[in-house]
Coordinates of C-alpha atoms in Angstrom, one line a residue:
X278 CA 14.5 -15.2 40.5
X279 CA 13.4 -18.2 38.3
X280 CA 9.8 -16.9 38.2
X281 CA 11.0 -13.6 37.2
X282 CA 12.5 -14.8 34.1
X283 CA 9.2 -17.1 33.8
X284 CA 7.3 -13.6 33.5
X285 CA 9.4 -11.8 31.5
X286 CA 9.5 -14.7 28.8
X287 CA 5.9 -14.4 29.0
X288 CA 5.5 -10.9 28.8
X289 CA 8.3 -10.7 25.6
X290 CA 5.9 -14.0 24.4
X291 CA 2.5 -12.2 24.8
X292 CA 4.6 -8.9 22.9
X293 CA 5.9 -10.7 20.1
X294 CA 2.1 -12.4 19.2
X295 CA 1.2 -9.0 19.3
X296 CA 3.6 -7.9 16.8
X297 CA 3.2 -10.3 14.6
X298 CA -0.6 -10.1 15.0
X299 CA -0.1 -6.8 13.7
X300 CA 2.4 -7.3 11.0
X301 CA -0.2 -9.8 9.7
X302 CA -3.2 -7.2 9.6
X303 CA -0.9 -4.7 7.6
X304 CA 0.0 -7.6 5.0
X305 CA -3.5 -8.0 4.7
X306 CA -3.9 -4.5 4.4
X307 CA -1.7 -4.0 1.3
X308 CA -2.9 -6.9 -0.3
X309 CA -6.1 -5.9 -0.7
X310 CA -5.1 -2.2 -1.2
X311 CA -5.8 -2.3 -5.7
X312 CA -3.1 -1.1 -7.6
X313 CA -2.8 2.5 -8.5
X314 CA -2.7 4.1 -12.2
X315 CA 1.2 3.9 -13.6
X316 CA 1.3 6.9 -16.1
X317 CA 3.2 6.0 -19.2
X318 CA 4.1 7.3 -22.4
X319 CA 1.2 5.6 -24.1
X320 CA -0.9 7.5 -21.8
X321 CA 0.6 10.9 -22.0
X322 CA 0.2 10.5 -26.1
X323 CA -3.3 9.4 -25.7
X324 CA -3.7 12.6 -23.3
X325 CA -2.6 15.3 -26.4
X326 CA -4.0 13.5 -29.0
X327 CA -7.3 13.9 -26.8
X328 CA -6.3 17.7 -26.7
X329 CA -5.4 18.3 -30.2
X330 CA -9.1 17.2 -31.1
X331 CA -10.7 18.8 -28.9
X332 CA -8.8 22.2 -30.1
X333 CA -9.4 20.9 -33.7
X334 CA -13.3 20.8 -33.1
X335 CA -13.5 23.9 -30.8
X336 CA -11.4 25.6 -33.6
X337 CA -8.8 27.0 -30.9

């Protein structure tokens, strides 16, 4: 009974290191992952000034 318990310890051990080995690759994972592009209102007004010129010089 005692040695039972002994190998399910172990087993719930050996489970959670492998969890956790896992949880650590995933940090690692989004840490490295770069940021991505955040659109803002700068951006959009940069976007139809951008536009407007081009319609402007293409006489549209």
């Amino acid at each position: 009974m005692e040695q039972e318990e002994n190998i399910e310890e172990k087993k719930a051990a050996k489970e959670k290191r492998k969890l956790d080995k896992a949880d650590e690759k995933q940090e690692a994972h989004l840490a490295a992952t770069s940021a991505r592009f955040v659109w803002t209102d700068g951006a959009t007004m940069e976007l139809l000034n951008m536009i407007k010129e081009t319609k402007d010089n293409h006489g549209n």
